[in-house]
Coordinates of C-alpha atoms in Angstrom, one line a residue:
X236 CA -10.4 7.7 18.1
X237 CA -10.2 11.3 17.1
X238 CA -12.7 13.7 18.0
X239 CA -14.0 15.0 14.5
X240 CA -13.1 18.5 13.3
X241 CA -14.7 19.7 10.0
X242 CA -13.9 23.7 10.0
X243 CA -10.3 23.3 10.4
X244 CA -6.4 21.3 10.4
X245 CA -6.4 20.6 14.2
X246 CA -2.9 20.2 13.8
X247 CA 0.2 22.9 14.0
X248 CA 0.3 24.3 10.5
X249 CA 3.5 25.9 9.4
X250 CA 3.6 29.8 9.9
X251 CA 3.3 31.8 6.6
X252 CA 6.7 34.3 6.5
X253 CA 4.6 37.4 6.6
X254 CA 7.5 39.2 4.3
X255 CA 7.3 36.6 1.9
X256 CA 6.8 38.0 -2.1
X257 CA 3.5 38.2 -3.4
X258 CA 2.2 35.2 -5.3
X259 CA 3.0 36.9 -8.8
X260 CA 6.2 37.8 -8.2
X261 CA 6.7 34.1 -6.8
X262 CA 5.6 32.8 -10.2
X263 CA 7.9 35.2 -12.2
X264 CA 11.1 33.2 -10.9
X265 CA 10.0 30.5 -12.8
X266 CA 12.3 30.2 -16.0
X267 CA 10.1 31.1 -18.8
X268 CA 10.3 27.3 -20.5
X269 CA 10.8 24.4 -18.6
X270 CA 13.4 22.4 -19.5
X271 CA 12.9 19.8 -22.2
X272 CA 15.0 16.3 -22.0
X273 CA 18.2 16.3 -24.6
X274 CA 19.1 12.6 -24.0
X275 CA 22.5 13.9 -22.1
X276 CA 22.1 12.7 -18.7
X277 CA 24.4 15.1 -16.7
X278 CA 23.0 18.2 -19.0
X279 CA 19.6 17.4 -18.1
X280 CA 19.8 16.3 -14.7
X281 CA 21.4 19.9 -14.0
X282 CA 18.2 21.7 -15.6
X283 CA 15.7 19.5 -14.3
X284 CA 17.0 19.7 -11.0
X285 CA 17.1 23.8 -11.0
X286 CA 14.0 24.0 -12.4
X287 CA 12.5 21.9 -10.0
X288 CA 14.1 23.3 -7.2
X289 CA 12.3 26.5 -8.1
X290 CA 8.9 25.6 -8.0
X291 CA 9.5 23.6 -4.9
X292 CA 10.6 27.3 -3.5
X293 CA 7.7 28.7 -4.9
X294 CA 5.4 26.1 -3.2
X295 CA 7.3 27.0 0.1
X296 CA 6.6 30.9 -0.5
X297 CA 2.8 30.5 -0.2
X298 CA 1.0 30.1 2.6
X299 CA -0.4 27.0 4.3
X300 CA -3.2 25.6 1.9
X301 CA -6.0 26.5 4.8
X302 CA -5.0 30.1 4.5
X303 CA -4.6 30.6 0.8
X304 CA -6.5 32.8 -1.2
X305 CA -8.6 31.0 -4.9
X306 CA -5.9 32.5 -6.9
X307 CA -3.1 30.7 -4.9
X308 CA -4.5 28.0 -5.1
X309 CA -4.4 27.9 -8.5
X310 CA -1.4 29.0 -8.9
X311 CA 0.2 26.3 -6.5
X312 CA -1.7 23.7 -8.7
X313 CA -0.5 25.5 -11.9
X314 CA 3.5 25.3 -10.6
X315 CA 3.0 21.5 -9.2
X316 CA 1.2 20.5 -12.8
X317 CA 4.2 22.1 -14.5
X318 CA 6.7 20.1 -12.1
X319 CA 5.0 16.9 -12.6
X320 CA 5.4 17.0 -16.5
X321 CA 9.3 17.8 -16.0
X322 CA 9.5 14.7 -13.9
X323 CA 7.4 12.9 -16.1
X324 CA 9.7 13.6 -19.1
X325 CA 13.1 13.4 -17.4
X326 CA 12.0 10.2 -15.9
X327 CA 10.9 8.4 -18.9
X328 CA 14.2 9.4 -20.0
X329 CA 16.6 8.3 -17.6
X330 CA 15.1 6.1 -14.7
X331 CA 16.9 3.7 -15.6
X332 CA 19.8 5.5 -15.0
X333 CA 18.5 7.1 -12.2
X334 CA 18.0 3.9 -10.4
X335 CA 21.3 2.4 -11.4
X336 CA 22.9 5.9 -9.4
X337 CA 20.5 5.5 -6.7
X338 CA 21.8 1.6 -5.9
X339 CA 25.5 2.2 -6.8
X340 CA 24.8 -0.1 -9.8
X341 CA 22.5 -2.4 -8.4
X342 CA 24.4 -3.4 -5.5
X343 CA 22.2 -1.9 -3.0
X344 CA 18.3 -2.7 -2.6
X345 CA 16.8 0.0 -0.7
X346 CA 13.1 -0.3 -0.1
X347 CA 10.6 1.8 -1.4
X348 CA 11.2 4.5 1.5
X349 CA 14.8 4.5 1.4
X350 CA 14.6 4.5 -2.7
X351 CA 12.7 8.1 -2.4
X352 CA 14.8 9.6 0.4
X353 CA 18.1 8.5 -1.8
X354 CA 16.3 10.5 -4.9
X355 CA 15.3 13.5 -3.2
X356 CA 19.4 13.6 -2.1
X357 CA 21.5 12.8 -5.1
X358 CA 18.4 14.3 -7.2
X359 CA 17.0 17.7 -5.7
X360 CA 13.6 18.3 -6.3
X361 CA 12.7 15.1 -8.2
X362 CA 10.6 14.1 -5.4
X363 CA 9.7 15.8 -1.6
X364 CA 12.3 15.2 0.6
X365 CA 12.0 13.2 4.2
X366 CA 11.4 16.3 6.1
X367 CA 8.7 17.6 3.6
X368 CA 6.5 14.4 3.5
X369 CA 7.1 14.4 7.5
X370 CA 5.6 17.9 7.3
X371 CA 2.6 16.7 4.9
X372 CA 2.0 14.3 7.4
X373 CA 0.9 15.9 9.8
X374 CA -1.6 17.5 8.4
X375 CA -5.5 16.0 8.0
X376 CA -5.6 14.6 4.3
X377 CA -7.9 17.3 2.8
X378 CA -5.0 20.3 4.4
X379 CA -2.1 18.1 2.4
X380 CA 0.0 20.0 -0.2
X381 CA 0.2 16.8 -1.8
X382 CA 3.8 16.0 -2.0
X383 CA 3.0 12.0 -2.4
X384 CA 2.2 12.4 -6.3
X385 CA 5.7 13.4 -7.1
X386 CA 6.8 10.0 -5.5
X387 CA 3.8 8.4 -7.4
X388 CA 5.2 9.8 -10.6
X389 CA 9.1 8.9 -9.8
X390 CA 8.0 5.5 -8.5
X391 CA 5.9 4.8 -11.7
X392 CA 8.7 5.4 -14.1
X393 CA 11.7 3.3 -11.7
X394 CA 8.9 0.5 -12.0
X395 CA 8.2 0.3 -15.3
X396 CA 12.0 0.2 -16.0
X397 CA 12.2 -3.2 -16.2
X398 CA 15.7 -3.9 -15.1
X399 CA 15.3 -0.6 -12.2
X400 CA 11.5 -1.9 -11.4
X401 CA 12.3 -5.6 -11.3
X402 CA 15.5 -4.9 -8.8
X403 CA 13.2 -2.9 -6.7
X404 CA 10.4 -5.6 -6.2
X405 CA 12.8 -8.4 -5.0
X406 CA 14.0 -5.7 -2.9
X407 CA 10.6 -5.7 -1.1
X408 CA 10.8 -8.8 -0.8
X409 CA 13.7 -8.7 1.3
X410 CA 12.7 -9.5 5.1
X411 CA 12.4 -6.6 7.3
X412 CA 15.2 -5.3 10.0
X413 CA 12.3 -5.7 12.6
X414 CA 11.6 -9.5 11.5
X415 CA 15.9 -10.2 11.3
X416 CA 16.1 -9.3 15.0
X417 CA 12.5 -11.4 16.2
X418 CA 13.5 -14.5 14.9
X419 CA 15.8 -16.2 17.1
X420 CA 13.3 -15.8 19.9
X421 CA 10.5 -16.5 17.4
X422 CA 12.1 -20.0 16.8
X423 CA 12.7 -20.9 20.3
X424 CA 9.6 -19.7 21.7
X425 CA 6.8 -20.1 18.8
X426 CA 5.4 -16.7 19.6
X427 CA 6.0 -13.2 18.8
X428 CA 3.6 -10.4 19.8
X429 CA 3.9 -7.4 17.3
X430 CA 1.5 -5.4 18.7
X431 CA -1.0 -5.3 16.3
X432 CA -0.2 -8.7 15.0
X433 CA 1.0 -12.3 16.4
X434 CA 2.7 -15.0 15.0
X435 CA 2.4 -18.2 17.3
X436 CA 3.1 -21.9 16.0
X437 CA 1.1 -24.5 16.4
X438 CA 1.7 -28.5 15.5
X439 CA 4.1 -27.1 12.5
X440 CA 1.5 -24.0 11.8
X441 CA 2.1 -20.6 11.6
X442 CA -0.9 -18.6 12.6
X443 CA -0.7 -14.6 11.3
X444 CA -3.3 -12.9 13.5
X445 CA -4.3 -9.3 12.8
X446 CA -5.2 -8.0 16.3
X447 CA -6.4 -3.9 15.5
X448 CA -9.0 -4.0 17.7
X449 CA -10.0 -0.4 18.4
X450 CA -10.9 -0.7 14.4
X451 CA -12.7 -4.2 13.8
X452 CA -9.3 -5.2 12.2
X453 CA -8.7 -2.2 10.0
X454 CA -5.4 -1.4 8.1
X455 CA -3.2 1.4 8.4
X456 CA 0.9 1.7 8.5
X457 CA 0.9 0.2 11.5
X458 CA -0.8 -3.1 10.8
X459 CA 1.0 -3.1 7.5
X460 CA 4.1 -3.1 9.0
X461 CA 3.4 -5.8 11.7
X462 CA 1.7 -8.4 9.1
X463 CA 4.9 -7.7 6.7
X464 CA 7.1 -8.7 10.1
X465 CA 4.2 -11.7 10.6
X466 CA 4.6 -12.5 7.1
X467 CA 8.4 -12.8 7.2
X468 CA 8.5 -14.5 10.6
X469 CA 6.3 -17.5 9.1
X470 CA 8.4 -18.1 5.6
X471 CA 11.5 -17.7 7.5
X472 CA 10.8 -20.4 10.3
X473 CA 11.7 -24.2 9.2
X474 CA 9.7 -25.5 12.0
X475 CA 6.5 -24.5 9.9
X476 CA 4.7 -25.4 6.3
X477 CA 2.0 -23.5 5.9
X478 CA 0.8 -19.9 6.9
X479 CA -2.5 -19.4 8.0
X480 CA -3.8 -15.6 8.0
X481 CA -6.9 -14.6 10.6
X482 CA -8.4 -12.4 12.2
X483 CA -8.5 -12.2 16.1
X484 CA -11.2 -12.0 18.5
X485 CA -12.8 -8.4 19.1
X486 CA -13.8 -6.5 22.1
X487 CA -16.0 -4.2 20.0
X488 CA -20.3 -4.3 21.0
X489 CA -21.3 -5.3 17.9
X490 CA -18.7 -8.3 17.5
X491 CA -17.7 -8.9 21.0
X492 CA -15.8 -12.1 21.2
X493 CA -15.9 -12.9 18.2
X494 CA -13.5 -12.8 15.3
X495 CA -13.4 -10.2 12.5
X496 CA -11.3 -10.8 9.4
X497 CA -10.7 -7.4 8.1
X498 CA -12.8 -4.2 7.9
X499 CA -10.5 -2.8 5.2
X500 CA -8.9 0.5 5.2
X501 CA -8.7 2.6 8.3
X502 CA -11.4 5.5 7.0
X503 CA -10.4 7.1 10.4
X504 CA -6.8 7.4 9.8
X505 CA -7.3 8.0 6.2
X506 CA -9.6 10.9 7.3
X507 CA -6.9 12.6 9.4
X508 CA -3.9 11.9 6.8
X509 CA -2.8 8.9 8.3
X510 CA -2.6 6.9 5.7
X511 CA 0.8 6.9 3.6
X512 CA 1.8 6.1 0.1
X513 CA 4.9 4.6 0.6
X514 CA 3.9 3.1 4.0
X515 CA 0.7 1.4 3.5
X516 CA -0.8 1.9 -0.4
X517 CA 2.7 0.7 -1.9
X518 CA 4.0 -0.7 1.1
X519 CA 0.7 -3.5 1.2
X520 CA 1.0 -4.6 -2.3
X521 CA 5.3 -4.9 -2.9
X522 CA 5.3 -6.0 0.6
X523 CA 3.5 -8.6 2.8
X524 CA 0.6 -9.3 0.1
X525 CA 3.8 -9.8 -2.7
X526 CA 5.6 -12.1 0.2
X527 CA 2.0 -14.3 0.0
X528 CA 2.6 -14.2 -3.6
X529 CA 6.2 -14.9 -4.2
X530 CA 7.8 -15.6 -0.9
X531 CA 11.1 -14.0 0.3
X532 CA 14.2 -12.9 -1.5
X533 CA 17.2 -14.0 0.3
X534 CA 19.8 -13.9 -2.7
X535 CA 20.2 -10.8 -4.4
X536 CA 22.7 -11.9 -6.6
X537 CA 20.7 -14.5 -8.6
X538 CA 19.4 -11.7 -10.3
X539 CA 16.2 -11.7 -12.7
X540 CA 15.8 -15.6 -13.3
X541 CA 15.4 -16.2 -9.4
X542 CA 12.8 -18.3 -7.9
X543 CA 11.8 -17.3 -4.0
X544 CA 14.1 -18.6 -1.2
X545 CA 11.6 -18.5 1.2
X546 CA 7.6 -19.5 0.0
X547 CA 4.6 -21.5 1.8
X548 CA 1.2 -22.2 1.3
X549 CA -1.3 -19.8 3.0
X550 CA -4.8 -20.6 4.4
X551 CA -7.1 -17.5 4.9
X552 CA -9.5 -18.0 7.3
X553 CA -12.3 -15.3 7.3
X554 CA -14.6 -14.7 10.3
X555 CA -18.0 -12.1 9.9
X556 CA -16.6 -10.2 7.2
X557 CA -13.9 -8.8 4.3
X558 CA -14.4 -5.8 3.6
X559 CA -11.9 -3.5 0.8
X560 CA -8.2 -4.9 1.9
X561 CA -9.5 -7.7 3.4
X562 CA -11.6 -9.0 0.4
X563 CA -8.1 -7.8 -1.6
X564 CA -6.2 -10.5 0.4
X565 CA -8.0 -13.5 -0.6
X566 CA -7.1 -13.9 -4.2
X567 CA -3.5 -15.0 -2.8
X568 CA -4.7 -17.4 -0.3
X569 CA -4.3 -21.1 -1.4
X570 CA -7.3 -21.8 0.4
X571 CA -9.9 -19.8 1.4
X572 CA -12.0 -20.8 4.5
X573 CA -14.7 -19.1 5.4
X574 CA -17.7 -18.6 8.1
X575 CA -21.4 -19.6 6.7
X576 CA -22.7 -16.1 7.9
X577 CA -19.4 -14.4 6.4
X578 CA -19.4 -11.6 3.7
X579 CA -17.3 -9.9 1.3
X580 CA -17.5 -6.1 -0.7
X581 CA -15.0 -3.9 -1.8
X582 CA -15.9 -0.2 -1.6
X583 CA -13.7 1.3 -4.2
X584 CA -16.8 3.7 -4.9
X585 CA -16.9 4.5 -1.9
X586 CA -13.2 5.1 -0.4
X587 CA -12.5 6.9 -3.7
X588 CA -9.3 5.1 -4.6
X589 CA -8.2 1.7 -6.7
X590 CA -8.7 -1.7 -4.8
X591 CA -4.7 -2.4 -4.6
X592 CA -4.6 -5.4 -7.2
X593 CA -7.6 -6.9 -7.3
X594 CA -8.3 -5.4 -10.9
X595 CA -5.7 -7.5 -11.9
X596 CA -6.2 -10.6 -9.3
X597 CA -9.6 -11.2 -9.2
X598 CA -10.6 -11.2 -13.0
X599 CA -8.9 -14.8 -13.4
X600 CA -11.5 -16.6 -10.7
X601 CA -14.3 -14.3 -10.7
X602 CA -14.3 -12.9 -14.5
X603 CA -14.8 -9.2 -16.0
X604 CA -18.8 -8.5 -14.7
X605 CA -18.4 -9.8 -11.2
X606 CA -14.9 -7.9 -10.7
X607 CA -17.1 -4.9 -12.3
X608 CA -20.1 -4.9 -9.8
X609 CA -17.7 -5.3 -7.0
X610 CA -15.9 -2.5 -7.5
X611 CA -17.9 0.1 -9.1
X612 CA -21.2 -1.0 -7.2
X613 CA -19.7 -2.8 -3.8
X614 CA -21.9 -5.5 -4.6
X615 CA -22.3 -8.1 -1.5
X616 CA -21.7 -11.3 -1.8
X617 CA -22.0 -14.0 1.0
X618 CA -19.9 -16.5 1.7
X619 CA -22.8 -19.4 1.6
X620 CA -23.9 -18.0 -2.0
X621 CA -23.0 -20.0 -5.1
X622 CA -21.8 -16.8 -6.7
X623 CA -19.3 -16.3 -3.8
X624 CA -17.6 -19.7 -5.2
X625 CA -14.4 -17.8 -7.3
X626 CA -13.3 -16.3 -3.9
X627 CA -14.3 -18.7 -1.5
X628 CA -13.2 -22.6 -1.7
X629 CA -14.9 -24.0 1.6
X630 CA -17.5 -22.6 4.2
X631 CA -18.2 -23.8 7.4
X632 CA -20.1 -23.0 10.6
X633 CA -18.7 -20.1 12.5
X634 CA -18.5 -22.9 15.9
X635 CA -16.3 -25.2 13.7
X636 CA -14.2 -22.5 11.9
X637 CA -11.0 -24.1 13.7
X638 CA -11.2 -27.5 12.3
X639 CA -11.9 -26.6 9.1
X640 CA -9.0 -24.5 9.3
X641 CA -6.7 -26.7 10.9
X642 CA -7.4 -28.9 8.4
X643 CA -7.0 -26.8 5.6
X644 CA -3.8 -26.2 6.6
X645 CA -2.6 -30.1 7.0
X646 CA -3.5 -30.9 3.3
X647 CA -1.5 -28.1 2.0
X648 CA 1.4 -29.2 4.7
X649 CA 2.6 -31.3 1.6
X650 CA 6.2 -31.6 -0.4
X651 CA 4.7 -31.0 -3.8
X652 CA 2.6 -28.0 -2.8
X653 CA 5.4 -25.9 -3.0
X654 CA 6.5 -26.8 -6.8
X655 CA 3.0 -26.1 -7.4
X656 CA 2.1 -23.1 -6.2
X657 CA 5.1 -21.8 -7.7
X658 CA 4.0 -22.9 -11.3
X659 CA 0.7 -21.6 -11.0
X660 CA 1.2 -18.1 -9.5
X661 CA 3.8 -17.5 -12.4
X662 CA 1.0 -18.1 -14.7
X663 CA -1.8 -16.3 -13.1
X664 CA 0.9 -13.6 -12.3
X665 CA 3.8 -13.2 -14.2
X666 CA 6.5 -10.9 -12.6
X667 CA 6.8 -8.6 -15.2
X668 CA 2.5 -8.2 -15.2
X669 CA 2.4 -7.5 -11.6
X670 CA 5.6 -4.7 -11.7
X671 CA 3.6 -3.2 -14.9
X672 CA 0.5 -2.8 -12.8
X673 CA 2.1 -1.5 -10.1
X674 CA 4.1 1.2 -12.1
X675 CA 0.2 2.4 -13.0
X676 CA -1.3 2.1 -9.6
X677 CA 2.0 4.1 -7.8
X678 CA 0.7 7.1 -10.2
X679 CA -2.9 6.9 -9.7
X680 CA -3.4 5.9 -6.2
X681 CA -0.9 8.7 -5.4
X682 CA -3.4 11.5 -7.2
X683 CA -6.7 9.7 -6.2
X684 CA -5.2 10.5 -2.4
X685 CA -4.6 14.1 -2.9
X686 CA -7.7 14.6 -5.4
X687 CA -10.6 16.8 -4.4
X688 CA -13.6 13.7 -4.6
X689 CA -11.5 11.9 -2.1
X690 CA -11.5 14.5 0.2
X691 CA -14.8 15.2 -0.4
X692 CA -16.1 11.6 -0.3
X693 CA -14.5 11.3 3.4
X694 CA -15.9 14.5 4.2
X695 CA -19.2 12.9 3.5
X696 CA -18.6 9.6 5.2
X697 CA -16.8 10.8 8.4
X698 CA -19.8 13.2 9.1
X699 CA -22.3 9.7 8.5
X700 CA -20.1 8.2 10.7
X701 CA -19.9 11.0 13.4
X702 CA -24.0 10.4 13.3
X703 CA -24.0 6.8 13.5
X704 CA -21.3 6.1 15.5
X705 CA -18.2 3.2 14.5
X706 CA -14.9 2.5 14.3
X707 CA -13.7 3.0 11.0

């Protein structure tokens, strides 16, 4: 864990170019009206582009944000407000068109990643290029310049495109190089160490264990990435049914030896600007959880009216607690199992941003006032209560958590399961509800991560935690 630094960015800042032209004069190379969308693609792709070339130029003339004076301050916000509402229009505009360029007509299907980096090159200034969310990066999150709501804003008009945003999700449900290149010796071997993750097969089981034990199972773009390969591993093995998703043992005091589900975010990394957009926020929902969801794409060309290639029942099997992500999980599971002395909360309050999807996945089971107090007042609940009964379907003592998992996980190793599950997750959650929602949550999870009350919130909870000790 990092040692905590409140006064300053303990990381190398780039050097302010003392020569550089005074913040008015910066502001005067804007043109004096932004350019307003015609309807002509190639006319206003050249003026948007300009434009927002500029005021990325602009941005670059000022200092670093922990050396800037109130008034450049303002004025940086002032020239990124300006940009955002000539992305904004262009985009609502022409994404579609956009994303046809970007894919060569739909033949390619970059992930979300590779969709931005192709945007900031054949469209200059539409969103931060590689090297300047690299250099965001490395920065702690309350120092960021904020480059991540330009690709919340460009990824919120390609999604609700419905041809662009449709291509994009099957897309993410491509498997991952990293999976491709594991499975052979996956297959032969019924094991596959990721790190922060393992996969290991078991009587015609796949068990997905999260294994982040420094942080009591917390997320970040690490574990993302290693559940997504999990994930993929699993629904790409024939030798197994049915998924089951857990939590592995920890080494922690407080839990030592025993298993933790998921303590939710990393507060730690998101403290210290370790937490991306495009690799965990976006990454989470389009990726693994959509995979628990809808399974894997393997044929591109089917086009809209495709069903998944690659699906399976999941088991989630929670140990102590779900907290935030973890609780988010559940929702997908086609059978929840749970420890008697387990419990649940999701601390949206509290971390400052949107819960992924659980607005939209949890008001079928647990209805509009639960969904309510656990979000805006990270109400409790325990697994052994009645009221816990919409997110849990079984409890069981924490000493016989394996056989009720196990099985859990033979009854759903059935031939019709599959039909099933398929018919019911395209009620509860049509395609084009879920790519709708997502358009929204690209744009505000993007500004809740670079807004003052988040900053402020972790300000307040990494100094509680400094006191108290932990290892979020």
């Amino acid at each position: 864990m990092r040692t905590p630094t409140l006064a300053a960015d303990d990381r190398t800042l780039p050097a302010h170019t003392p020569d550089a032209p005074p913040t008015a004069a910066v502001l005067r190379a804007l043109p004096a009206h932004p350019p307003v969308p015609t309807g002509e693609f190639g006319a206003d792709r050249a003026a948007v582009t300009t434009y927002l070339q500029s005021t990325m130029r602009i941005v670059a003339a000022l200092p670093p944000r922990t050396e800037r004076t109130r008034d450049q301050h303002s004025d940086a916000a002032a020239v990124h407000d300006e940009a955002r509402t000539v992305r904004r229009r262009f985009l609502a505009a022409h994404a579609e068109r956009v994303y046809a360029e970007l894919t060569d007509g739909l033949t390619l299907s970059p992930r979300l990643d590779e969709l931005v980096s192709l945007a900031a090159h054949h469209f200059p200034g539409l969103v931060p290029t590689r090297a300047q969310l690299a250099d965001d990066a490395r920065h702690m999150q309350r120092n960021k310049e904020g480059w991540e709501i330009a690709v919340g804003v460009f990824l919120q008009a390609v999604l609700n495109a419905p041809t662009a945003g449709n291509h994009l999700l099957r897309s993410m449900l491509r498997p991952t190089p990293r999976a491709l290149a594991a499975l052979l010796d996956y297959r032969l071997t019924g094991h596959t160490d990721l790190g922060i993750a393992t996969v290991t097969r078991r009587d015609g089981i796949a068990h997905l264990e999260l294994c982040n034990d420094e942080f009591l199972n917390a997320e970040d773009d690490a574990a993302v990435e290693a559940l997504e390969t999990g994930t993929d591993l699993v629904l790409l093995d024939p030798s197994s049914h049915v998924g089951v998703l857990r939590g592995a043992a920890q080494t922690h005091p407080a839990y030592a030896g025993r298993r933790v589900f998921s303590s939710g975010i990393n507060l730690t990394h998101l403290y210290h600007g370790d937490i991306s957009l495009l690799g965990f926020l976006l990454r989470r929902e389009a990726g693994y959880i959509a995979k628990f969801v809808r399974g894997l794409c393997l044929d591109e060309s089917i086009g809209d009216g495709w069903w998944p290639d690659a699906d399976k029942p999941w088991v989630g099997a929670v140990d102590s607690f779900a907290i935030g992500g973890g609780l988010q999980i559940l929702p997908v599971m086609d059978r929840v199992v749970a420890a008697d002395d387990a419990w649940f909360s999701l601390p949206a309050m509290e971390e400052g941003l949107v819960p992924g999807v659980s607005n939209l996945r949890l008001l079928h089971p647990a209805g509009s006032r639960l969904t309510r107090r656990l979000i805006f007042w990270g109400h409790k609940l325990k697994a052994a209560d009645p009221e816990a009964s919409p997110i849990v379907d079984e409890t069981a003592p924490a000493d016989t958590m394996d056989t009720a998992v196990e099985r859990a996980a033979q009854h759903l190793d059935n031939p019709a399961v599959g039909a099933n599950r398929r018919m019911l997750n395209l009620v509860e959650e049509p395609a084009d509800l879920f790519r709708r929602y997502l358009a929204q949550y690209a744009y505000e999870q993007a500004c809740l991560l670079h807004s003052p009350a988040l900053t402020d919130t972790l300000e307040r909870t990494w100094i509680n935690r400094s006191r108290g000790g932990g290892p979020r």
